[in-house]
mmCIF file of C-alpha atoms in Angstrom:
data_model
loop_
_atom_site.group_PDB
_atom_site.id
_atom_site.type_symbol
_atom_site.label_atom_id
_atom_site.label_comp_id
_atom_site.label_asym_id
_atom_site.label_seq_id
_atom_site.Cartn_x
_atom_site.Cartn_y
_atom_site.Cartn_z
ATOM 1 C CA UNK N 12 114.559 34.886 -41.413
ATOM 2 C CA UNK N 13 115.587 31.245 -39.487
ATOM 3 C CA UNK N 14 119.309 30.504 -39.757
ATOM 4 C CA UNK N 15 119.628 27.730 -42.278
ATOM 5 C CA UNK N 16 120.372 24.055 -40.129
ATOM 6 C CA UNK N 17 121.077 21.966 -43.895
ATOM 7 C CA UNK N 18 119.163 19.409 -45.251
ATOM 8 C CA UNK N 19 117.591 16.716 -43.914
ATOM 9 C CA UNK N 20 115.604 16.004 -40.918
ATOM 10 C CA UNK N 21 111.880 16.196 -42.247
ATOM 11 C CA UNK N 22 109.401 13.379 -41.999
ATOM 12 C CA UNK N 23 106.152 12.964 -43.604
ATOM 13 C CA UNK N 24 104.249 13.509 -40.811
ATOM 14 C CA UNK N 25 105.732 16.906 -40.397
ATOM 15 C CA UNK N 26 103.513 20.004 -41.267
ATOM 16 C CA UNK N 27 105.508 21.433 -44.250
ATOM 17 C CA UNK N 28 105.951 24.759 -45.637
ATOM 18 C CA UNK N 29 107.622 26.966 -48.163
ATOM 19 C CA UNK N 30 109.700 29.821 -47.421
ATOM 20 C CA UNK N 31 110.591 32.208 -50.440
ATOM 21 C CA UNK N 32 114.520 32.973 -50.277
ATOM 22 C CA UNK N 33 115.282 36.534 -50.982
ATOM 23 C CA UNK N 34 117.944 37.053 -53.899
ATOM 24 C CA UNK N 35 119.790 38.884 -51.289
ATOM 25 C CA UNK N 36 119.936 36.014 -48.783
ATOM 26 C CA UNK N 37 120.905 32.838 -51.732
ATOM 27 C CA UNK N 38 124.535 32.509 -50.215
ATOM 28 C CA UNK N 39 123.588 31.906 -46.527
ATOM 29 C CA UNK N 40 120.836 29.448 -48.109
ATOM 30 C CA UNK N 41 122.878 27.928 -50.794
ATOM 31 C CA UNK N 42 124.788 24.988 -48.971
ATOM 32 C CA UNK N 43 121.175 24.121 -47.526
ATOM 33 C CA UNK N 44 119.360 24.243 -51.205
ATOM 34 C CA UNK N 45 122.461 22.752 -53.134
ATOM 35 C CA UNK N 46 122.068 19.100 -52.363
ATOM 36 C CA UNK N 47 118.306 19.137 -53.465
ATOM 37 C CA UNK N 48 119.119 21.430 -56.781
ATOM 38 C CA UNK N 49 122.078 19.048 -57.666
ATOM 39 C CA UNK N 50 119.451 15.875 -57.504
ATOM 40 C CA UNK N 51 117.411 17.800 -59.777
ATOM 41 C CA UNK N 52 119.547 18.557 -62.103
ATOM 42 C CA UNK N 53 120.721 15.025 -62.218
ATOM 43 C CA UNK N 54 117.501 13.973 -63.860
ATOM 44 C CA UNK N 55 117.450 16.455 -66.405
ATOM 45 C CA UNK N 56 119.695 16.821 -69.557
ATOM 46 C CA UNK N 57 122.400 18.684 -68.804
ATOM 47 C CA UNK N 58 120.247 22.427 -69.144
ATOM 48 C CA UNK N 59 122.192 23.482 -66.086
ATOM 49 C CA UNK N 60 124.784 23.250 -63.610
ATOM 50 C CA UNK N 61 123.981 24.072 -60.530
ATOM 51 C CA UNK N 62 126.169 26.932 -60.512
ATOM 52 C CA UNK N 63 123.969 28.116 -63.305
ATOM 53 C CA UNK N 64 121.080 28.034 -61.192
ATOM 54 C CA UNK N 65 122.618 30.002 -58.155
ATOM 55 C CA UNK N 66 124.256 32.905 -60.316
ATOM 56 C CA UNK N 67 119.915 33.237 -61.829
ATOM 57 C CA UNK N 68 119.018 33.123 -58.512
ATOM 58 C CA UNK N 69 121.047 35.823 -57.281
ATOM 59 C CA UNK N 70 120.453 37.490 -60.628
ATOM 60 C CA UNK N 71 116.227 37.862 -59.805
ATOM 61 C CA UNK N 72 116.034 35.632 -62.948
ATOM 62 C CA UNK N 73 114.832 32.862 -61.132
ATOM 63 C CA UNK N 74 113.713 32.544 -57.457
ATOM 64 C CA UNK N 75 114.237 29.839 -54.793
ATOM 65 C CA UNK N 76 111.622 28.034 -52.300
ATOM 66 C CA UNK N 77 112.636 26.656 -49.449
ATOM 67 C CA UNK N 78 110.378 23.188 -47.766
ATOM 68 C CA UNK N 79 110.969 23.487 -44.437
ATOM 69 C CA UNK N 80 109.020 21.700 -41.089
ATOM 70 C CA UNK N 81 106.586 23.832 -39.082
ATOM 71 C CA UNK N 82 107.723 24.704 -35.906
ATOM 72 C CA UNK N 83 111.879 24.396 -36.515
ATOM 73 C CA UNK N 84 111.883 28.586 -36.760
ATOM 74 C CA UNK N 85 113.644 30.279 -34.247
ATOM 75 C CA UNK N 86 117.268 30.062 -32.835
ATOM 76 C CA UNK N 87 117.766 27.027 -34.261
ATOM 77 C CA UNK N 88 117.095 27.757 -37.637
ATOM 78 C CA UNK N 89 115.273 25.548 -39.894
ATOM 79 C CA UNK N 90 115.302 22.075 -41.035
ATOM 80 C CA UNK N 91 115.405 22.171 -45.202
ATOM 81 C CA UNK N 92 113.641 19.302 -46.906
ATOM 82 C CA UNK N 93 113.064 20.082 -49.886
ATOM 83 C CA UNK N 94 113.355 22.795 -52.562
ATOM 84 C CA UNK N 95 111.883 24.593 -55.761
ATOM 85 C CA UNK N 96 113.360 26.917 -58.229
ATOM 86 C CA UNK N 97 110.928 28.914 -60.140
ATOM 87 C CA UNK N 98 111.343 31.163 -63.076
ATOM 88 C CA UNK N 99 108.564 33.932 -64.316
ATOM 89 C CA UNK N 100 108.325 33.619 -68.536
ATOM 90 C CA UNK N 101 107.051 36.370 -70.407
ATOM 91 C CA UNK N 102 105.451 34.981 -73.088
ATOM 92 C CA UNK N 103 103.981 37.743 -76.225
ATOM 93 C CA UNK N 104 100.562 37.396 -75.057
ATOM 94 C CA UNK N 105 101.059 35.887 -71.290
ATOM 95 C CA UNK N 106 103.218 35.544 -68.428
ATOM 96 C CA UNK N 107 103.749 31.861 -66.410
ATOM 97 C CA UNK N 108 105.354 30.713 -63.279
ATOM 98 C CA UNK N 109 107.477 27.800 -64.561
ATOM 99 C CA UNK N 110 108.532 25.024 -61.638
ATOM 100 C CA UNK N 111 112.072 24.530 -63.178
ATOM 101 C CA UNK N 112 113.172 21.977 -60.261
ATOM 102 C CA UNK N 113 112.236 20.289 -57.209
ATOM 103 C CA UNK N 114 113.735 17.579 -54.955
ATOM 104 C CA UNK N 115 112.973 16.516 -51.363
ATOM 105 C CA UNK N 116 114.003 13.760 -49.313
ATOM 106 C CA UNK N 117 112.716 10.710 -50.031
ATOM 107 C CA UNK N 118 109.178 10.177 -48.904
ATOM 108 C CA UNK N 119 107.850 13.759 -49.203
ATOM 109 C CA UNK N 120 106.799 14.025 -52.740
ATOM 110 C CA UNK N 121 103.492 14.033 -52.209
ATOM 111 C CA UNK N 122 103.771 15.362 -48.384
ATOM 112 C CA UNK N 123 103.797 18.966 -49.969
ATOM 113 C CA UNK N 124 101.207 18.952 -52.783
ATOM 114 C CA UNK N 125 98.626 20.925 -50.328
ATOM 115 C CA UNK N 126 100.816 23.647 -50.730
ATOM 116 C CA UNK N 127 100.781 24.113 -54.533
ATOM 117 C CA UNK N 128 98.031 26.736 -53.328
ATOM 118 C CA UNK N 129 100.885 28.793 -51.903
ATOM 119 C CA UNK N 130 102.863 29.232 -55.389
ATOM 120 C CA UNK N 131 99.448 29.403 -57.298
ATOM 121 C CA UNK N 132 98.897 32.284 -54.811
ATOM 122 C CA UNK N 133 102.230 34.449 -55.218
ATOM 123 C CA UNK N 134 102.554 33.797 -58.839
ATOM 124 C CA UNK N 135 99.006 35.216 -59.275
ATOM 125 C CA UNK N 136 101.043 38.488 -57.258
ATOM 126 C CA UNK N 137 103.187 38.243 -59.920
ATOM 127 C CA UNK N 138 101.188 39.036 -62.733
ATOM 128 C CA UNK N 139 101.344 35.659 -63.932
ATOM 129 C CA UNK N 140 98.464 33.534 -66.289
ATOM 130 C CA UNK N 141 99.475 30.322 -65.568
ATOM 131 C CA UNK N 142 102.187 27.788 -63.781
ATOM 132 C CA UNK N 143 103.916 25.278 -65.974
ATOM 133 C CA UNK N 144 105.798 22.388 -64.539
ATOM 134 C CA UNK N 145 108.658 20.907 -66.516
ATOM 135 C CA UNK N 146 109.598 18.093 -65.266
ATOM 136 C CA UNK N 147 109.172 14.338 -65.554
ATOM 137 C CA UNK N 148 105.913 12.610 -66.931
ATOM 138 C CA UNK N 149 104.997 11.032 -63.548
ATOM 139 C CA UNK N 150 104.101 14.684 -62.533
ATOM 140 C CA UNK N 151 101.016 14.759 -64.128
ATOM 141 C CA UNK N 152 100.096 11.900 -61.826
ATOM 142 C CA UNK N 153 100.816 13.824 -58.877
ATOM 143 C CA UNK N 154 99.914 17.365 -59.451
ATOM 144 C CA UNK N 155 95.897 18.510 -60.388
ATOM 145 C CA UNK N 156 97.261 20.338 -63.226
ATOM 146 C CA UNK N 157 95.930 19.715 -67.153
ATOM 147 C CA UNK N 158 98.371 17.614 -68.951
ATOM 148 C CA UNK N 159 98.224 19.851 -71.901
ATOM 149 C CA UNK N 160 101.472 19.193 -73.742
ATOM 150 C CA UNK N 161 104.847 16.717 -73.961
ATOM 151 C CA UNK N 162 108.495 17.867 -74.884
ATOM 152 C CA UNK N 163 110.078 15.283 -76.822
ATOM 153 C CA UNK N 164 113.980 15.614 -77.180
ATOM 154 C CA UNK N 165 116.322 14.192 -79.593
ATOM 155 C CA UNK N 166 120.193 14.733 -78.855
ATOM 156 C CA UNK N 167 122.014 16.182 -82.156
ATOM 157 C CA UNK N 168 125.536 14.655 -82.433
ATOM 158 C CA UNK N 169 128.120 16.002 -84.465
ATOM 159 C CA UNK N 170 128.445 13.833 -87.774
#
């Protein structure tokens, strides 16, 4: 496996791709990952801290993916731009690969969308149904998925 360089340094005319982080390997990942799972978490509601996240991934309860450019492997490690934390759901009657987070640097949003097929690929090896993305609305603009449901949220105060 590269030796992790930190974040930054992709373009959108890189070729992109995702590496799968063992649970073994999270801490010599983590400080590369961190910055992108923090900006996730910074648009959601307070679900998670981001130590949260790394003590599931190094748990097997959830699994990291790494964006990375093409051609950065080697000696000098890789260039991180981006990643994804999945977690496997076993529903009663079904199992589904849920895209809990994602964050890249600016610009590359779309840049990795031809590699959904990769994660619809291993979380068929997984036994799984189905992927569900939760996330913002304006992914169902970006992904070919079916929008086939909303969360709606209210916050309970203490009265």
């Amino acid at each position: 496996m590269p030796r992790p360089t930190g974040a930054s340094g992709c373009s959108s005319s890189a070729e992109l791709s995702w590496s799968g982080i063992p649970a073994r390997d999270i801490g010599r990942w983590w400080d590369a990952a961190s910055p992108f799972i923090e900006r996730a978490l910074a648009e959601g509601r307070g679900e998670y801290a981001a130590s949260d996240i790394e003590a599931a991934l190094c748990s097997r309860a959830m699994q990291l993916w790494l964006l990375g450019r093409n051609g950065t492997r080697g000696s000098r490690g890789i260039s991180v731009c981006g990643a994804l934390v999945t977690e496997i759901t076993n529903y009663p009657r079904r199992r589904t690969a849920i895209l809990r987070l994602f964050s890249t640097d600016p610009g590359l949003r779309a840049a990795w969308l031809p590699l959904t097929s990769v994660l619809e690929s291993w979380a068929r090896a997984q036994g799984c149904d189905a992927i569900e993305v939760f996330g913002r609305p304006g992914w169902a603009k970006v992904l070919d998925y079916e929008l086939t449901h909303i969360v709606l949220c209210k916050e309970l105060k203490n009265e």
